[in-house]
PDB file of C-alpha atoms in Angstrom:
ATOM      1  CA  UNK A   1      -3.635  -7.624 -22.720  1.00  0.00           C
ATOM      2  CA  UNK A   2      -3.996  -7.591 -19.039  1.00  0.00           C
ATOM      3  CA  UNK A   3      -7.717  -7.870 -17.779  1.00  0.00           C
ATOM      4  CA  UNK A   4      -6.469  -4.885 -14.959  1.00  0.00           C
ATOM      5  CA  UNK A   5      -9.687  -2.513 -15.482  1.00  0.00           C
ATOM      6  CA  UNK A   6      -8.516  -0.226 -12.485  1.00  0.00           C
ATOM      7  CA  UNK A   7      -8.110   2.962 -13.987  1.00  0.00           C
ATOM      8  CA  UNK A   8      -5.528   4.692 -11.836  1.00  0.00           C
ATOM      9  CA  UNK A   9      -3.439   3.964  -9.255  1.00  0.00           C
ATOM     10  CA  UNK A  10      -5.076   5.274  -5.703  1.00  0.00           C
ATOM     11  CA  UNK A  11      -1.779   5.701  -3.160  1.00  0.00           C
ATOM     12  CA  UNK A  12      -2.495   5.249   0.253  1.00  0.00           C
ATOM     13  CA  UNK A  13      -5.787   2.934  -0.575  1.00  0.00           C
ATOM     14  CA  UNK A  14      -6.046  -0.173   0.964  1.00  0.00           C
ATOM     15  CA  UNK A  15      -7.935  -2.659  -1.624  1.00  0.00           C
ATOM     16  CA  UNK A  16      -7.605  -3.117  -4.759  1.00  0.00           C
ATOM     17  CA  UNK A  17     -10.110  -3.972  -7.602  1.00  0.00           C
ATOM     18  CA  UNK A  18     -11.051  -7.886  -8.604  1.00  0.00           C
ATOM     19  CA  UNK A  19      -9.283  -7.651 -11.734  1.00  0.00           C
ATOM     20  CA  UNK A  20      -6.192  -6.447 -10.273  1.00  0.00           C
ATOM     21  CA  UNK A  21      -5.973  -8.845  -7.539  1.00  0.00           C
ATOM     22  CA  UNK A  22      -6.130 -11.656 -10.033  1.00  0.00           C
ATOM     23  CA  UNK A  23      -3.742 -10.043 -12.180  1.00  0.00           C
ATOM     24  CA  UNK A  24      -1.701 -10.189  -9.613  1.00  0.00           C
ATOM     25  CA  UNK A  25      -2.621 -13.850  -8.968  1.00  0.00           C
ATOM     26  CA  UNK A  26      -1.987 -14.770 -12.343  1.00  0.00           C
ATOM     27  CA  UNK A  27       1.669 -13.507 -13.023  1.00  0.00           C
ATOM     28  CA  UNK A  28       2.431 -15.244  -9.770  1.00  0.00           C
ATOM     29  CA  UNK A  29       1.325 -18.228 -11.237  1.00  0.00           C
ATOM     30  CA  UNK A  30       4.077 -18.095 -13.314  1.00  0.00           C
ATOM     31  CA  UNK A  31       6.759 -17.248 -11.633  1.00  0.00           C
ATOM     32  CA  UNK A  32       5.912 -20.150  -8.811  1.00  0.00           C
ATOM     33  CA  UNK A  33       6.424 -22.389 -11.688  1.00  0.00           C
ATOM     34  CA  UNK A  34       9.641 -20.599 -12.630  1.00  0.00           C
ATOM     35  CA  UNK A  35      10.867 -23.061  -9.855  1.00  0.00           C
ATOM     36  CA  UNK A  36      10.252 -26.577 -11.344  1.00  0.00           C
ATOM     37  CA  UNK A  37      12.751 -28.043 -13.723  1.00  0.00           C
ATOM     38  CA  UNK A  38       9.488 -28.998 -16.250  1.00  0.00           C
ATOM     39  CA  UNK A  39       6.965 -26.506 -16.748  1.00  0.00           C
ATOM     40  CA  UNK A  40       5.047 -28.187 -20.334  1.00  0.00           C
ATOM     41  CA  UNK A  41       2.370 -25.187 -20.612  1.00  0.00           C
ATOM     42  CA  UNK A  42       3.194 -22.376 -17.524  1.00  0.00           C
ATOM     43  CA  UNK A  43       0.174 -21.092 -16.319  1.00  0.00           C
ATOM     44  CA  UNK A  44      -1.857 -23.064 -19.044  1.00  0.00           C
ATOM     45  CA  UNK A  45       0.246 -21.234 -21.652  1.00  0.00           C
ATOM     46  CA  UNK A  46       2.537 -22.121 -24.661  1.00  0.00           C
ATOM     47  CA  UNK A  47       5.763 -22.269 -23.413  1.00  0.00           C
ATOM     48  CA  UNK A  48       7.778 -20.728 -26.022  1.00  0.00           C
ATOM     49  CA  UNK A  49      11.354 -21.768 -24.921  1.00  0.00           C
ATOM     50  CA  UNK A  50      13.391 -22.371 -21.815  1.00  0.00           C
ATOM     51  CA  UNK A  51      16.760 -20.345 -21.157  1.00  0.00           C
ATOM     52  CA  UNK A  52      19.856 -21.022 -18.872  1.00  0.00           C
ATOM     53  CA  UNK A  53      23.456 -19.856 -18.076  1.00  0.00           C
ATOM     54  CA  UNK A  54      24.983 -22.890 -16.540  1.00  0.00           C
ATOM     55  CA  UNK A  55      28.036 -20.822 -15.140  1.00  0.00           C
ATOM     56  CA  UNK A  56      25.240 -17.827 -13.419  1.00  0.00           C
ATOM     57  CA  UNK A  57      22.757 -20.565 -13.153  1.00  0.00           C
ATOM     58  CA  UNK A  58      20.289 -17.970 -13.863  1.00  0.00           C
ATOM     59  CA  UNK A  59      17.123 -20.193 -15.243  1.00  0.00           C
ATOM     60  CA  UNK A  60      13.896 -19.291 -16.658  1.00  0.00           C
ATOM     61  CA  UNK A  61      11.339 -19.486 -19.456  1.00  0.00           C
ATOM     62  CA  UNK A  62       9.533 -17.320 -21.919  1.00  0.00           C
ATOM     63  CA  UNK A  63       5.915 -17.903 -22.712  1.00  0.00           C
ATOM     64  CA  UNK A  64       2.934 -16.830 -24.819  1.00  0.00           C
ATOM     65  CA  UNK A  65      -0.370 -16.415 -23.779  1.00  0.00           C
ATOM     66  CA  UNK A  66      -2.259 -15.613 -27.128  1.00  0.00           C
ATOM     67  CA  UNK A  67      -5.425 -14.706 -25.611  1.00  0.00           C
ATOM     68  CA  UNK A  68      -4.146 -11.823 -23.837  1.00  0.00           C
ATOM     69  CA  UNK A  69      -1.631 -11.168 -26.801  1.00  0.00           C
ATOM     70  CA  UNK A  70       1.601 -10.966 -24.356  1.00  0.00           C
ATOM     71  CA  UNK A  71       4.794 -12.630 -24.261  1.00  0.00           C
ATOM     72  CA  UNK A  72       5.605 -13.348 -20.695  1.00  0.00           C
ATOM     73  CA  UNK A  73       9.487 -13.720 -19.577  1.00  0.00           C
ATOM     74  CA  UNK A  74       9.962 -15.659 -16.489  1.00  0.00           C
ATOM     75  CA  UNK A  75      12.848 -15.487 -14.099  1.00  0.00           C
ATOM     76  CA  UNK A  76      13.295 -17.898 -11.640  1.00  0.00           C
ATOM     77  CA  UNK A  77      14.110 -17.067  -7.849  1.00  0.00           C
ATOM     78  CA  UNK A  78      17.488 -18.086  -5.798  1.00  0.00           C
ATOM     79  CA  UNK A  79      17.478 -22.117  -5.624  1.00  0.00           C
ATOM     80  CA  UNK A  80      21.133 -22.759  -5.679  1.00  0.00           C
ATOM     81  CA  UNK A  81      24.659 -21.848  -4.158  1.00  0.00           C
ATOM     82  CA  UNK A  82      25.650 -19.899  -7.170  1.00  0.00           C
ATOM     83  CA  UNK A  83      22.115 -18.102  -6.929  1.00  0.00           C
ATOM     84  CA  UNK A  84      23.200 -16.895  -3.289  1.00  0.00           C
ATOM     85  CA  UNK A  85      26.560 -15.888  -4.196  1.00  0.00           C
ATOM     86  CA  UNK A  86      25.175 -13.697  -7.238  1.00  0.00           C
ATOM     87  CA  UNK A  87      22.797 -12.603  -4.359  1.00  0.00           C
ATOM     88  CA  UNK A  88      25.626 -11.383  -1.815  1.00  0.00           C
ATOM     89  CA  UNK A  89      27.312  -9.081  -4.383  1.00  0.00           C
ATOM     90  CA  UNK A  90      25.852  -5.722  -3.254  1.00  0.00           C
ATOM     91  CA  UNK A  91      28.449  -3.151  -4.674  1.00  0.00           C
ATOM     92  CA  UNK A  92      26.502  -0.552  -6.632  1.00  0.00           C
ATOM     93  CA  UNK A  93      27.965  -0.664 -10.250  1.00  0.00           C
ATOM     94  CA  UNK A  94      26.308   1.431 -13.507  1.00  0.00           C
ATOM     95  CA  UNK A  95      23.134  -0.088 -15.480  1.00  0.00           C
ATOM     96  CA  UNK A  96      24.299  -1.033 -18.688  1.00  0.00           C
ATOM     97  CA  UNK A  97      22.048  -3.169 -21.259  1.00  0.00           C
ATOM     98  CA  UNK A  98      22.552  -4.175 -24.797  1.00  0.00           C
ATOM     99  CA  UNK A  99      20.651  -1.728 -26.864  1.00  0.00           C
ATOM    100  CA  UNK A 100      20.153   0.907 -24.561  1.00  0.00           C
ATOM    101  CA  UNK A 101      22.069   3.799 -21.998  1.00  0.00           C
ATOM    102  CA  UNK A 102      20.547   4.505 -18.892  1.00  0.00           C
ATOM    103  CA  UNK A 103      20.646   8.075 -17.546  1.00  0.00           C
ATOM    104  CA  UNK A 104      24.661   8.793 -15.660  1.00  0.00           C
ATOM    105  CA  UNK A 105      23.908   7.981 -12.270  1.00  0.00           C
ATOM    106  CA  UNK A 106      21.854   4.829 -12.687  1.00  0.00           C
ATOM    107  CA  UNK A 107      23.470   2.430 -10.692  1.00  0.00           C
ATOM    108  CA  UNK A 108      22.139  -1.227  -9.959  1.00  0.00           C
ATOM    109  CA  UNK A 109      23.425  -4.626  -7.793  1.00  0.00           C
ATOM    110  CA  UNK A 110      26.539  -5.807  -9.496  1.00  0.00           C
ATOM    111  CA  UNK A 111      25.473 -10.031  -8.706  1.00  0.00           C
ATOM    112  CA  UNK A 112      22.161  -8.999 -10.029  1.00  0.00           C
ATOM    113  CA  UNK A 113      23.748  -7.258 -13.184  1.00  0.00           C
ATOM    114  CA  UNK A 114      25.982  -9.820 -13.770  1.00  0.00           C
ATOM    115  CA  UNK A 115      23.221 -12.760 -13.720  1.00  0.00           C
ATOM    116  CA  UNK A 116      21.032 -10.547 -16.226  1.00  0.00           C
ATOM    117  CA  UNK A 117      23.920  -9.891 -18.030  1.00  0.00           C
ATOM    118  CA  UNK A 118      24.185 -14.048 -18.906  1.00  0.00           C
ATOM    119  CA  UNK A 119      21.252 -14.389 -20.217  1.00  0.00           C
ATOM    120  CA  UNK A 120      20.059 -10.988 -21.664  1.00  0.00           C
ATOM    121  CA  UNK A 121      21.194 -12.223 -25.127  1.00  0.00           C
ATOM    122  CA  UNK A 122      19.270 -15.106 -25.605  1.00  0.00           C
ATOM    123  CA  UNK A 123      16.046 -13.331 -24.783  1.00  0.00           C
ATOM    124  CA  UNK A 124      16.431 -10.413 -26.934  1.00  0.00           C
ATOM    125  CA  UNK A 125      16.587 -12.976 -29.492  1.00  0.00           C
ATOM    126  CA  UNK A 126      13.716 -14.929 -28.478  1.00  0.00           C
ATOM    127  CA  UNK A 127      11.429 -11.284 -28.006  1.00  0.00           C
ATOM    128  CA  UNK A 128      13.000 -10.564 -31.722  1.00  0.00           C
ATOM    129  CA  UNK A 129      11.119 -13.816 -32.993  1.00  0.00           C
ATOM    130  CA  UNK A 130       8.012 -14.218 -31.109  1.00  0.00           C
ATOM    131  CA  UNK A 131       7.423 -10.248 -31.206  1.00  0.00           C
ATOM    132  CA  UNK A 132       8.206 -10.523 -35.320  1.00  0.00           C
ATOM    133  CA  UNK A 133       5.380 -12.925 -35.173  1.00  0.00           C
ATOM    134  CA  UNK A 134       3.187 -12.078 -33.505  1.00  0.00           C
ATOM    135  CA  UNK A 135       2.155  -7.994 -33.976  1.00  0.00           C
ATOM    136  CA  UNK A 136       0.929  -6.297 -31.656  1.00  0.00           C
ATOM    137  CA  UNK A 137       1.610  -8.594 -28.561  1.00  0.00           C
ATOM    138  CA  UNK A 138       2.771  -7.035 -25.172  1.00  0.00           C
ATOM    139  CA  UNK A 139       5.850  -8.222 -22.572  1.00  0.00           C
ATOM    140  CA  UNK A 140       5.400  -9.160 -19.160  1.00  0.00           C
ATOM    141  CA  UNK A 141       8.530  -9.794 -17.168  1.00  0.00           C
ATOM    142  CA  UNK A 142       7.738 -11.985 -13.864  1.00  0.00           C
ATOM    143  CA  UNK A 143       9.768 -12.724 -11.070  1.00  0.00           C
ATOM    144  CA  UNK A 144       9.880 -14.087  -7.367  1.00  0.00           C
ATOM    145  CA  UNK A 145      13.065 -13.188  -5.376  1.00  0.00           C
ATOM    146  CA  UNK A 146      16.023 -12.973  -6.940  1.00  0.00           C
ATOM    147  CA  UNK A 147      13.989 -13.291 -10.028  1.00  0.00           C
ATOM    148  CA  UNK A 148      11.794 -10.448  -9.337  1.00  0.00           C
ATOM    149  CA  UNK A 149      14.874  -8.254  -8.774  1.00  0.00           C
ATOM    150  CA  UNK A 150      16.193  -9.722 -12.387  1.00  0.00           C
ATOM    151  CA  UNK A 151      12.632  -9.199 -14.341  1.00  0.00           C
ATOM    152  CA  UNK A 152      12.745  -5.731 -13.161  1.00  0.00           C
ATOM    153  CA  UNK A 153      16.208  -4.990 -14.862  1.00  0.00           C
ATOM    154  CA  UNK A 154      14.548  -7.291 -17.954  1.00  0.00           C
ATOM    155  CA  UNK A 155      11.516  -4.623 -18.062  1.00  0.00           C
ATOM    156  CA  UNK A 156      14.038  -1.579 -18.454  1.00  0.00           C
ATOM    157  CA  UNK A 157      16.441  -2.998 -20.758  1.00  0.00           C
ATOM    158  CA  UNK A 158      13.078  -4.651 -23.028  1.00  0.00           C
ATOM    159  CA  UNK A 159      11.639  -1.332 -23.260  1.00  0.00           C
ATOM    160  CA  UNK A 160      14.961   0.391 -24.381  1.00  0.00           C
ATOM    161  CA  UNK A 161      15.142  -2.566 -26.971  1.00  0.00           C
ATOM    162  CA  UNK A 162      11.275  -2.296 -27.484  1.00  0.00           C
ATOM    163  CA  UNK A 163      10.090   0.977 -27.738  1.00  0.00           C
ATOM    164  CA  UNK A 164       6.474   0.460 -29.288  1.00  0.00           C
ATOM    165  CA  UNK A 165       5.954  -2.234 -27.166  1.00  0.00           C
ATOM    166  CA  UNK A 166       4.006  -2.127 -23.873  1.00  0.00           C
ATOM    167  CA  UNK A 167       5.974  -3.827 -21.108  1.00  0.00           C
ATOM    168  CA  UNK A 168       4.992  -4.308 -17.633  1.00  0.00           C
ATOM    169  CA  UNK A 169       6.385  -5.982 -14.737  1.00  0.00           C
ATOM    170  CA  UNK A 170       5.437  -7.847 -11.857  1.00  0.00           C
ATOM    171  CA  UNK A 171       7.922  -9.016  -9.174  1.00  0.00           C
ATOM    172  CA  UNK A 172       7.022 -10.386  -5.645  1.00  0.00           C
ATOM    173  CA  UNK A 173       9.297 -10.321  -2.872  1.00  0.00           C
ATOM    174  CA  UNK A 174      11.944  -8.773  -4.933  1.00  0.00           C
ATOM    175  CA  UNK A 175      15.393  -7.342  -3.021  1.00  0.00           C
ATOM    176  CA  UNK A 176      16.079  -3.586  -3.631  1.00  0.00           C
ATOM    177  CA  UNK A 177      17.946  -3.388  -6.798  1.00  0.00           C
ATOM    178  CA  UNK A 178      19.627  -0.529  -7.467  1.00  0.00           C
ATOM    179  CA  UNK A 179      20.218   3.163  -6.160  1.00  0.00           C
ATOM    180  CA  UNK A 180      17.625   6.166  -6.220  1.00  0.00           C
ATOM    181  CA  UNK A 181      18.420   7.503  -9.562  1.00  0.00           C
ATOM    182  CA  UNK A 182      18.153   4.348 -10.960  1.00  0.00           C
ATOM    183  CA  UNK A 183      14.654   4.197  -9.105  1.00  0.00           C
ATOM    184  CA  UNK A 184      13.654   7.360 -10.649  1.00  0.00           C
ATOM    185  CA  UNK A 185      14.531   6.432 -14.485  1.00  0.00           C
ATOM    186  CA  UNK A 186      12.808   3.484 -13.710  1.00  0.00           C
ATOM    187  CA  UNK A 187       9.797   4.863 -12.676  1.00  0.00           C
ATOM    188  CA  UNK A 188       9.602   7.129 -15.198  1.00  0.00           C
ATOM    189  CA  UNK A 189       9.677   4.717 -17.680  1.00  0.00           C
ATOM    190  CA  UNK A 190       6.983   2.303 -15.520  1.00  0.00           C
ATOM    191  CA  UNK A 191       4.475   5.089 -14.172  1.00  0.00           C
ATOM    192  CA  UNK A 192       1.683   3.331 -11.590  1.00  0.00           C
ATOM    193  CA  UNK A 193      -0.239   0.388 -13.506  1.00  0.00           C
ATOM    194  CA  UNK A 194       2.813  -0.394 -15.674  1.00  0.00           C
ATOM    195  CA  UNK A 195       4.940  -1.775 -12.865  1.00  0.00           C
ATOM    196  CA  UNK A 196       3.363  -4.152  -9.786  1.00  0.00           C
ATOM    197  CA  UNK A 197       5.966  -4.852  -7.091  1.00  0.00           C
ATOM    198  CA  UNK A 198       4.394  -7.565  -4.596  1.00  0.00           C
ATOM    199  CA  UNK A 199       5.302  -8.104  -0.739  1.00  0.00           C
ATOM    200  CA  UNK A 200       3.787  -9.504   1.102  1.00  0.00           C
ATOM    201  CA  UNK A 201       3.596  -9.172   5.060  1.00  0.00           C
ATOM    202  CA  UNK A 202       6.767  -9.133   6.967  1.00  0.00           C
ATOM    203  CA  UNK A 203       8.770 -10.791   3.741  1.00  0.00           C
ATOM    204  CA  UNK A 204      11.767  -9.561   4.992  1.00  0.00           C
ATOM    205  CA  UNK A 205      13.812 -10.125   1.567  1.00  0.00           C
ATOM    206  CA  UNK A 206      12.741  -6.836   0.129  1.00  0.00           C
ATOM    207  CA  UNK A 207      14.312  -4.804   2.847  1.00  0.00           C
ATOM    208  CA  UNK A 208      17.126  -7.009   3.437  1.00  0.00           C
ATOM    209  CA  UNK A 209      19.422  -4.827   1.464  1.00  0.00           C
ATOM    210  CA  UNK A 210      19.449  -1.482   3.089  1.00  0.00           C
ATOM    211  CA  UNK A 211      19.050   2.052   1.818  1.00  0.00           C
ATOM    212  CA  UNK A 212      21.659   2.685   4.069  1.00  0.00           C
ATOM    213  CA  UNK A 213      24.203   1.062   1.293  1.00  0.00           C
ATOM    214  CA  UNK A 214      22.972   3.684  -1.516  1.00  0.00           C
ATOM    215  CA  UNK A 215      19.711   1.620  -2.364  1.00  0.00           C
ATOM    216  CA  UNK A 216      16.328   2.659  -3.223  1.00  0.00           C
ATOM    217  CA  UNK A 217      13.140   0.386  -4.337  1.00  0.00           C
ATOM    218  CA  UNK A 218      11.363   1.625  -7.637  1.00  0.00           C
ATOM    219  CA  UNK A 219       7.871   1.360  -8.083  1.00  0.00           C
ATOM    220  CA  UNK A 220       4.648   1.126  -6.252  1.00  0.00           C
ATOM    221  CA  UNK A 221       4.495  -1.356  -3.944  1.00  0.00           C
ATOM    222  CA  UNK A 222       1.350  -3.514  -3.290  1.00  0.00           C
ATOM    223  CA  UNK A 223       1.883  -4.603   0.051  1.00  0.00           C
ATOM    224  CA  UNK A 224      -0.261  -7.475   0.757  1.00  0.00           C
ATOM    225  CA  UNK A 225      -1.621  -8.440   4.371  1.00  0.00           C
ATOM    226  CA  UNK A 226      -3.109 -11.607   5.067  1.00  0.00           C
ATOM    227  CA  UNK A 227      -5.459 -13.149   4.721  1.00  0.00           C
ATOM    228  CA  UNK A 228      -5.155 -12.950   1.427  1.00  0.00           C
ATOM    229  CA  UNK A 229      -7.422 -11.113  -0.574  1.00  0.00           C
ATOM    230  CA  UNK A 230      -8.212  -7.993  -2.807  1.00  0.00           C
ATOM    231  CA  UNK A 231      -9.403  -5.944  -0.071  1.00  0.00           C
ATOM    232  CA  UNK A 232      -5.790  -6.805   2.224  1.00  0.00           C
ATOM    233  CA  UNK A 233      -3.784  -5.549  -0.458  1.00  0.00           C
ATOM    234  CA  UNK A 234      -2.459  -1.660   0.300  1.00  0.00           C
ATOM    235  CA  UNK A 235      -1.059   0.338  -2.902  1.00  0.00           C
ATOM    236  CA  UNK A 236       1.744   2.265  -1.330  1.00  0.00           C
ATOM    237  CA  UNK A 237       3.873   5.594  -2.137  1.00  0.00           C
ATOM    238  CA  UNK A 238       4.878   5.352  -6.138  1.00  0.00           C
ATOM    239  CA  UNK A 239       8.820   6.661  -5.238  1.00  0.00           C
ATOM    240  CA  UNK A 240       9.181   2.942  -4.199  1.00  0.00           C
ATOM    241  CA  UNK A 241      10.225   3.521  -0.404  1.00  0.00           C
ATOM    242  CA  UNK A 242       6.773   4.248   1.496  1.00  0.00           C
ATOM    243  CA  UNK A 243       7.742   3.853   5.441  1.00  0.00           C
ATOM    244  CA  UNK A 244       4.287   3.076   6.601  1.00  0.00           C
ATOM    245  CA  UNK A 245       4.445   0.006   4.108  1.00  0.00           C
ATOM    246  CA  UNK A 246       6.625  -3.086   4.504  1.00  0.00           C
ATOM    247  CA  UNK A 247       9.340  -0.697   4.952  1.00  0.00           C
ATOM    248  CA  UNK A 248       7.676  -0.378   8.593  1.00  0.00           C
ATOM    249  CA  UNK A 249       8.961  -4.180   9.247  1.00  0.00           C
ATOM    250  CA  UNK A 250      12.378  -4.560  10.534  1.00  0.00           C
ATOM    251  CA  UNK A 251      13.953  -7.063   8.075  1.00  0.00           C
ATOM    252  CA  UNK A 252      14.011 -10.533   9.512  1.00  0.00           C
ATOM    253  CA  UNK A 253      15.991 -12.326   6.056  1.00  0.00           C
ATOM    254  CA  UNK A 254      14.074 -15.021   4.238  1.00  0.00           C
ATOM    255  CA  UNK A 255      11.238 -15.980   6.439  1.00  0.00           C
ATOM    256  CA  UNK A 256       7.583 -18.109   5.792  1.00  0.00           C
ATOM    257  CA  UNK A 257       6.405 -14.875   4.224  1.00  0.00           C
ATOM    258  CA  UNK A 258       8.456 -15.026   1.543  1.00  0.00           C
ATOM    259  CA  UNK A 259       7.527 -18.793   0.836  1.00  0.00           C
ATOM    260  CA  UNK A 260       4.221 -18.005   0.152  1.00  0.00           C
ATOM    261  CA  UNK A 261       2.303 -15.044  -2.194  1.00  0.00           C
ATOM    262  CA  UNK A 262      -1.306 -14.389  -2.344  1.00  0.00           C
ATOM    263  CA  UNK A 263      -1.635 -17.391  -0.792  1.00  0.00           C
ATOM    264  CA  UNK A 264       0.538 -19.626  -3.119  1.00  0.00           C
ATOM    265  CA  UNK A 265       3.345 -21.330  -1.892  1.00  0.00           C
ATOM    266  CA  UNK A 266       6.330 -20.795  -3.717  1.00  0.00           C
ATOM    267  CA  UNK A 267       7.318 -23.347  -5.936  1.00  0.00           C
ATOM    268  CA  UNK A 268       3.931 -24.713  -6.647  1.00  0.00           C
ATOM    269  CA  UNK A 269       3.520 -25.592 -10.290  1.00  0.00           C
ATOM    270  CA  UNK A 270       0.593 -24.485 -12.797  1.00  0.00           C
ATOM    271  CA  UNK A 271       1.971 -26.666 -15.487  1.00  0.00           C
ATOM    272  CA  UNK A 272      -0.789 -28.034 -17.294  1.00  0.00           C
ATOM    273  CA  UNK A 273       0.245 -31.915 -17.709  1.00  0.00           C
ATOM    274  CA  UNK A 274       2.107 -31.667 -14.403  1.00  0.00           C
ATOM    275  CA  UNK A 275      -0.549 -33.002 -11.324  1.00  0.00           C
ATOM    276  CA  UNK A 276      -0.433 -30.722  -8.196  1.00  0.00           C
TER     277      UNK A 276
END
C-alpha cells in the first residue's frame, strides 16, 4: 500500500506531509521511465509486462511492487507524431469502457479515448492475471502528459472493472480530459487521497486545452512551486479547476516546466540495471 500517512486532504494548505511528497516522488519515478524503450525493473520493481498499439503508438508497462502489494500501470507521455496527432483531437465524445457505463453526460477527449481505447484490452487482461495472483494487491495508474491524461481514464474504467479493488492515480502535467460531468463522476469515484494530479509551476500543458471548449479538470490538484520540496507543494480546490492554482498561469504550451517534476527531468530512467 502507499506509505501516504496524511489523513485528509487540507484544501487551500500549502505543504504537504513527508510521506506524501515522496509518494508523489515515487510514482513519478515511474512514469519518467515510462519514456525509455528498456525499463528491466521500473522504479526497482518487477516489471510485469510491456504493452503497445503500434497503429496509436500508445506505449507503456505494468509493474508490481510486492512490498507495497500494488500493481502499478504505466502510461507513457507524447514522444511521437502519432502521439501529437492523438493529442490535437479535442472534440468532446461520450466515456465508454469495456466493462463499465459512465453516468449520460460524461464526455471525454476523443484522441485521448481513442489511444486508451487500443490498449485497454490488453491490460484488463494483464490486471485479470496479476490481480488473480496476487490477493489483496492495489492499482496505481501513473502518467506524465499525455500519459497522465490516459492513466486517469485507466483509473475510472479499472475501478468499474475492479470494484473491490483500491485504485488510485497519479498524473503530472496531465491536459484536461474531459467535460465537467465527467469531472464530477470522476471525483466521486476518486474522493481527495485517492486521486493526486501533479503540476507543477507554470506547466502550461494542463491548461492548454481550455474550459472554454466544454472542459473541466477532475481532481485535486497539487500544484507544486519550486524549489522543490514538501513544503512548496499547495493542495488546491477538489472540483479540479481552483483559479488561484496553476489555473492563475496563462498557458504558455509545453515549456521547461513540463520537462521536469519534483525536480526530475522527464525521461530520466529508474531502471535498476540501466546506469543514470
Amino acid at each position: 500500500m502507499s506509505t501516504n500517512d496524511e489523513p485528509a486532504v487540507c484544501i487551500g494548505k500549502k505543504g504537504i506531509s513527508s510521506c506524501t511528497y515522496d509518494d508523489l516522488v515515487h510514482y513519478f519515478k515511474y512514469a519518467s521511465s515510462a519514456y525509455v524503450p528498456v525499463c528491466p525493473r521500473p522504479n526497482g520493481k518487477h516489471l510485469v509486462t510491456l504493452f503497445s498499439n503500434v497503429v496509436t503508438d500508445i506505449q507503456g508497462f505494468v509493474a508490481r511492487d510486492d512490498e507495497r502489494k500494488e500493481v502499478v500501470v504505466c502510461l507513457r507521455g507524447s514522444l511521437s507524431l502519432t502521439d501529437f496527432l492523438l493529442d490535437s483531437q479535442l472534440v468532446l465524445i461520450p466515456f465508454k469502457c469495456p466493462g463499465i457505463s459512465a453516468p449520460s453526460g460524461c464526455r471525454v477527449h476523443s484522441g485521448f479515448l481513442l489511444a486508451w481505447d487500443s490498449i485497454v484490452v490488453q491490460i484488463l487482461a494483464i490486471l485479470v492475471q496479476q490481480l488473480g495472483s496476487h490477493e489483496g494487491y492495489s492499482v496505481v495508474t501513473v502518467g506524465h502528459s499525455l500519459g497522465g491524461a490516459l492513466s486517469i481514464l485507466a483509473a475510472a474504467c479499472v475501478k468499474g472493472n475492479f470494484p473491490e479493488v483500491d485504485v488510485r492515480n497519479y498524473s503530472y502535467g496531465a491536459p484536461r480530459v474531459g467535460n465537467e460531468a465527467f469531472a464530477e463522476w470522476f471525483n466521486e469515484e476518486f474522493p481527495p487521497g485517492k486521486a493526486f494530479r501533479v503540476v507543477h509551476g507554470d506547466d502550461g500543458a494542463p491548461t492548454l486545452i481550455p474550459t472554454s471548449l466544454g472542459y473541466h479538470h477532475t481532481g485535486v490538484e497539487y500544484w507544486q512551486l519550486d524549489p522543490p520540496n514538501k513544503d512548496n507543494v499547495i493542495i488546491c480546490s477538489a472540483d479540479g479547476e481552483d483559479a488561484t492554482c496553476s489555473a492563475s498561469v496563462p498557458s504558455q504550451g509545453i515549456n521547461h516546466a513540463h520537462t521536469i517534476y519534483l525536480g526530475i527531468h522527464v525521461a530520466t530512467p529508474f531502471c535498476m540495471g540501466i546506469r543514470l
